C-alpha positions as semicolon CSV with decimal commas, in nm:
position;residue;x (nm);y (nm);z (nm)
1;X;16,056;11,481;9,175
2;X;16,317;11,215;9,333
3;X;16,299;10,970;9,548
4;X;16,531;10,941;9,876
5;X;16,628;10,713;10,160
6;X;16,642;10,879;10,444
7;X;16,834;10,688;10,727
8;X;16,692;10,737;11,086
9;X;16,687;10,697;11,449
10;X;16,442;10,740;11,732
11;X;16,355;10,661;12,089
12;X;16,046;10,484;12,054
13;X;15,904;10,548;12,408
14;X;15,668;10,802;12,388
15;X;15,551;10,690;12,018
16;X;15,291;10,438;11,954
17;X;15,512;10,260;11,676
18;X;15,660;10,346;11,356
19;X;15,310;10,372;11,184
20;X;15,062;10,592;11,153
21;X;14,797;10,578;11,408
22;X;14,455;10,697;11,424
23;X;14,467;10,766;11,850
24;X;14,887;10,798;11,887
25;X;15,168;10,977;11,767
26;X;15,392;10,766;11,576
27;X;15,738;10,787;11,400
28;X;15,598;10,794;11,067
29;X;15,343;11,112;11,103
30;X;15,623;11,284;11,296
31;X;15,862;11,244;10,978
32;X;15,603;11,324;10,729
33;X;15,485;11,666;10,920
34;X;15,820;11,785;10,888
35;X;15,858;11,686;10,521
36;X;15,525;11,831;10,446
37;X;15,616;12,155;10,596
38;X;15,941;12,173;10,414
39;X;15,860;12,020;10,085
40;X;15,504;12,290;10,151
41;X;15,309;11,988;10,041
42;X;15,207;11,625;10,145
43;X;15,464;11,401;10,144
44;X;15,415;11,016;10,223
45;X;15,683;10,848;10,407
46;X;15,712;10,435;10,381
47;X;15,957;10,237;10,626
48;X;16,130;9,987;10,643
49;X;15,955;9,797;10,868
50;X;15,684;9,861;11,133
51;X;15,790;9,885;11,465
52;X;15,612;9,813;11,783
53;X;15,492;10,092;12,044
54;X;15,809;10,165;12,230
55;X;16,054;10,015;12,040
56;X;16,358;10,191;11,952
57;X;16,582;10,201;11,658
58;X;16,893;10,321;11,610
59;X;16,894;10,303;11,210
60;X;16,554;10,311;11,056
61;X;16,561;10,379;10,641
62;X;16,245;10,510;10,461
63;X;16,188;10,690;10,142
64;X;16,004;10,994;10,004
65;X;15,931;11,126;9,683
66;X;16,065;11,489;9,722
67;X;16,212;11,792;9,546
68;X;16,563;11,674;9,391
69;X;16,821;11,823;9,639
70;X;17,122;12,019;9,530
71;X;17,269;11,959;9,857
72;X;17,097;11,704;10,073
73;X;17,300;11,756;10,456
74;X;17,119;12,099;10,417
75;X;16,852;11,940;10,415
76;X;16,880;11,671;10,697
77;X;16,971;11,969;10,919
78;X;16,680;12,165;10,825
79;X;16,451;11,825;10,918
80;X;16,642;11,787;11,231
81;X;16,536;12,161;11,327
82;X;16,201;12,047;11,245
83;X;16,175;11,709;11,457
84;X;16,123;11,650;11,786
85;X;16,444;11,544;11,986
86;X;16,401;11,216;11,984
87;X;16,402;11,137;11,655
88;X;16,674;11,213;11,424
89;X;16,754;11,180;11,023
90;X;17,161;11,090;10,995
91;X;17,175;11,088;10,608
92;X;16,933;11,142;10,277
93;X;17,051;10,900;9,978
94;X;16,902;10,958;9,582
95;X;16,760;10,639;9,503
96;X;16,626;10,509;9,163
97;X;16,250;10,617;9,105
98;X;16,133;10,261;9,187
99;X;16,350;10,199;9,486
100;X;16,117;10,052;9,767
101;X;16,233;10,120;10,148
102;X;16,050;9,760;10,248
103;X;16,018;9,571;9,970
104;X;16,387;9,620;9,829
105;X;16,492;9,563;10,174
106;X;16,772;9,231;10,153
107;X;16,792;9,215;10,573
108;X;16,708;9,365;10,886
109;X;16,890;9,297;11,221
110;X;16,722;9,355;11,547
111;X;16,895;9,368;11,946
112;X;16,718;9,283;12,242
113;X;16,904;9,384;12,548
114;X;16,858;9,202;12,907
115;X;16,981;9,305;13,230
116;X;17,038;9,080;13,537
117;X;17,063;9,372;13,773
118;X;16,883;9,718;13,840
119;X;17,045;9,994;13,618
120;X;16,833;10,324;13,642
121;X;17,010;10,381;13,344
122;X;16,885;10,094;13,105
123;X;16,521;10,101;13,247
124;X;16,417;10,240;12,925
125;X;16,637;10,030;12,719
126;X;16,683;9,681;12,851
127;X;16,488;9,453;12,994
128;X;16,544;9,327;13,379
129;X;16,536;8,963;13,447
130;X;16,544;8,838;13,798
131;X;16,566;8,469;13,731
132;X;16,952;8,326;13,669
133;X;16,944;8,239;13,252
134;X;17,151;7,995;13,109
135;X;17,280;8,170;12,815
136;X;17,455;7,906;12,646
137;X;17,190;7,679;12,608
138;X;17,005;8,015;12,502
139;X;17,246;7,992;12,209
140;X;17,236;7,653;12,098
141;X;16,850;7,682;12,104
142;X;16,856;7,992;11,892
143;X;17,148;7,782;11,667
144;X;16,769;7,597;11,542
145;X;16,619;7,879;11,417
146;X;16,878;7,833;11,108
147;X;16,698;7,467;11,080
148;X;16,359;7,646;10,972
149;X;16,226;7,892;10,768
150;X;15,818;7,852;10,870
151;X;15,829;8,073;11,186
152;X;15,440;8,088;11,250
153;X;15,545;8,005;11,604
154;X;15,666;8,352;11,636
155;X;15,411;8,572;11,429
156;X;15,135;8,788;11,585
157;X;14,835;8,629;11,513
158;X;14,584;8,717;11,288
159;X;14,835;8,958;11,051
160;X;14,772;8,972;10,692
161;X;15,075;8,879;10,537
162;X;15,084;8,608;10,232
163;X;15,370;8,411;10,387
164;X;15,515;8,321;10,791
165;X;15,850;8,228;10,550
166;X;16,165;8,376;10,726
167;X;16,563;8,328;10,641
168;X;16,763;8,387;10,969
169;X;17,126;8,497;10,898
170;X;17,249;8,568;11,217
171;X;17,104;8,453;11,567
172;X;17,303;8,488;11,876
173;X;17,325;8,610;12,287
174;X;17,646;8,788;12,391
175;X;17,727;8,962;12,711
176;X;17,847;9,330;12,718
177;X;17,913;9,393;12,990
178;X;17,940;9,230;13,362
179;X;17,504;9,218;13,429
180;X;17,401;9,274;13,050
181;X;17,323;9,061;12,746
182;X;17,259;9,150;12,389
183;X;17,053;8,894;12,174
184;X;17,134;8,985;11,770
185;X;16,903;8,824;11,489
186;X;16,946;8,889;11,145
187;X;16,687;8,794;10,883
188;X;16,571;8,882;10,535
189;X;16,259;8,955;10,660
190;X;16,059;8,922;11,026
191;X;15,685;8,841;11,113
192;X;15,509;9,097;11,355
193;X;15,654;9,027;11,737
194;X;15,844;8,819;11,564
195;X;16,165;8,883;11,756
196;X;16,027;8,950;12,106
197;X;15,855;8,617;12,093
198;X;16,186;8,447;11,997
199;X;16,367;8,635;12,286
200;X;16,038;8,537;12,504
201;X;16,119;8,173;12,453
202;X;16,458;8,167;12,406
203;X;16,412;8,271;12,800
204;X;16,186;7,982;12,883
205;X;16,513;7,734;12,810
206;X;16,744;7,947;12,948
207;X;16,575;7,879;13,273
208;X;16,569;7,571;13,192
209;X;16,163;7,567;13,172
210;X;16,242;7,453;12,806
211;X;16,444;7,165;12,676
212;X;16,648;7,208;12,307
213;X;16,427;6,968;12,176
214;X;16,101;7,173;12,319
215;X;16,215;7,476;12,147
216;X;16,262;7,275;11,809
217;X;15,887;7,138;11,865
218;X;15,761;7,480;11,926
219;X;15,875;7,634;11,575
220;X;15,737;7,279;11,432
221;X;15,386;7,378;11,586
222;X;15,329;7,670;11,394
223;X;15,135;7,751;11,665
224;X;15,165;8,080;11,824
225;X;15,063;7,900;12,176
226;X;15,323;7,683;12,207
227;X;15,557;7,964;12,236
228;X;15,646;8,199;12,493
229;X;15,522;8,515;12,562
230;X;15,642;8,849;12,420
231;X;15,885;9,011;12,589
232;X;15,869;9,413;12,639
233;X;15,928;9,617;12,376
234;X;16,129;9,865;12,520
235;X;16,435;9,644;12,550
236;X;16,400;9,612;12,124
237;X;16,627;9,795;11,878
238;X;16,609;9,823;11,547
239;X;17,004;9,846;11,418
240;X;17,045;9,771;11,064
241;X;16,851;9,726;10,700
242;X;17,088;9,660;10,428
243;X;16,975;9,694;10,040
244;X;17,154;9,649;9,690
245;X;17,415;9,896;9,598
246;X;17,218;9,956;9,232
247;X;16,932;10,122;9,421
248;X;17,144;10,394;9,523
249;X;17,239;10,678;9,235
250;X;17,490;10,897;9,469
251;X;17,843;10,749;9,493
252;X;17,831;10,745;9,910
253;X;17,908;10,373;10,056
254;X;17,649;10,208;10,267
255;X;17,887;10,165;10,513
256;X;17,928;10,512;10,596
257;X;17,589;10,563;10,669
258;X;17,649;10,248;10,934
259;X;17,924;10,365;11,126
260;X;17,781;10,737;11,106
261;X;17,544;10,572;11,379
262;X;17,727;10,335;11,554
């Protein structure tokens, strides 16, 4: 036995979320069927993170506890036969025995993508806004999430984690093109709806329903009604989880996994 991290993307739209669910298909029971079936046994599957129904990511990393591999791109095509087309496995890594997908996890960046004009195109994958947005005071709001690290604000409400403790690395809009903005946070870890509620009132100041100040007194609530509402999921990507180099017992760089998706 060996354990691997299998690096991933999906469409999330016709999945009820990355986990398991007992009335909806999901990611996870997708991944594991096709395991199973080659592996001719159960095999468990742990992520990364759990995604939201319909949100996408376009590199998800989980591990399994499989057969060691002589050649493992034989056996990310033979998964990819396997899967359904909208999910697909890019690379398969050996990992130490006690490598964890989630808990050895050191970050995980997100995108939310906005359009300010109909694109039959992005309907799936952006989110349309018909209200002009301010998106520089968009950024220097989001420039005070660096300020905290209690985002209870943000955090689905009655979750069971042991801590709303967050470190944001990286939190900023950009446009990409002439009707479409990209929001990018980067954090070591993120509370559930976490990111859509930051996007959700990141929009209230952007227009301009929301001072700087409000949006400072909002995370200082720690109260997830003082914040704004979550914005669809569909617009939500998953791009990136990054984890220690001494996890991995093959000699292949992380960043060739990265740019084999971008």
């Amino acid at each position: 036995m060996a354990r691997y991290f299998m690096y991933l993307g999906y469409d999330g739209t016709n999945y009820h979320g990355w986990q398991i669910q007992p009335n909806g298909t999901s990611v996870q029971e997708e991944l594991q069927k096709a395991l199973s079936t080659l592996m001719r046994r159960p095999v468990e599957v742990v992520g990364a993170g759990r995604t939201d129904a319909g949100v996408h990511a376009s590199l998800m990393v989980a591990h399994a506890d499989i057969d060691a591999l002589a050649d493992a791109a034989i056996w990310v095509g033979k998964l990819n036969r396997l899967l359904p087309p909208d999910i697909a496995v890019y690379r398969m890594r050996r990992v130490a025995d006690d490598a964890h997908a989630r808990f050895d996890a050191t970050y995980r960046k997100y995108q939310y993508h906005v359009t300010t004009s109909k694109n039959p195109f992005l309907r799936h994958y952006a989110w349309r806004v018909f209200q002009p947005l301010d998106f520089g005071r968009m950024n220097e709001a989001a420039s005070v999430l660096f300020e905290y690290t209690d985002f209870t604000s943000f955090s689905k409400l009655h979750t069971d984690v042991k801590t709303n403790n967050c470190r944001i690395l990286y939190a900023r809009w950009e446009q990409t093109g002439a009707d479409e903005w990209v929001f990018t946070i980067q954090a070591d870890r993120f509370l559930r709806n976490m990111v859509r509620a930051v996007v959700g009132t990141l929009v209230e100041v952007g227009r301009g329903k929301l001072t700087i100040e409000g949006f400072r007194r909002v995370i200082e609530a720690k109260n997830r009604c003082s914040a704004g509402t979550s914005v669809p999921g569909n617009a939500l990507f998953l791009v990136d989880v990054g984890y220690p180099e001494h996890l991995f017992l093959d000699a292949e760089e992380k960043a060739s996994v990265s740019s084999a998706v971008k």
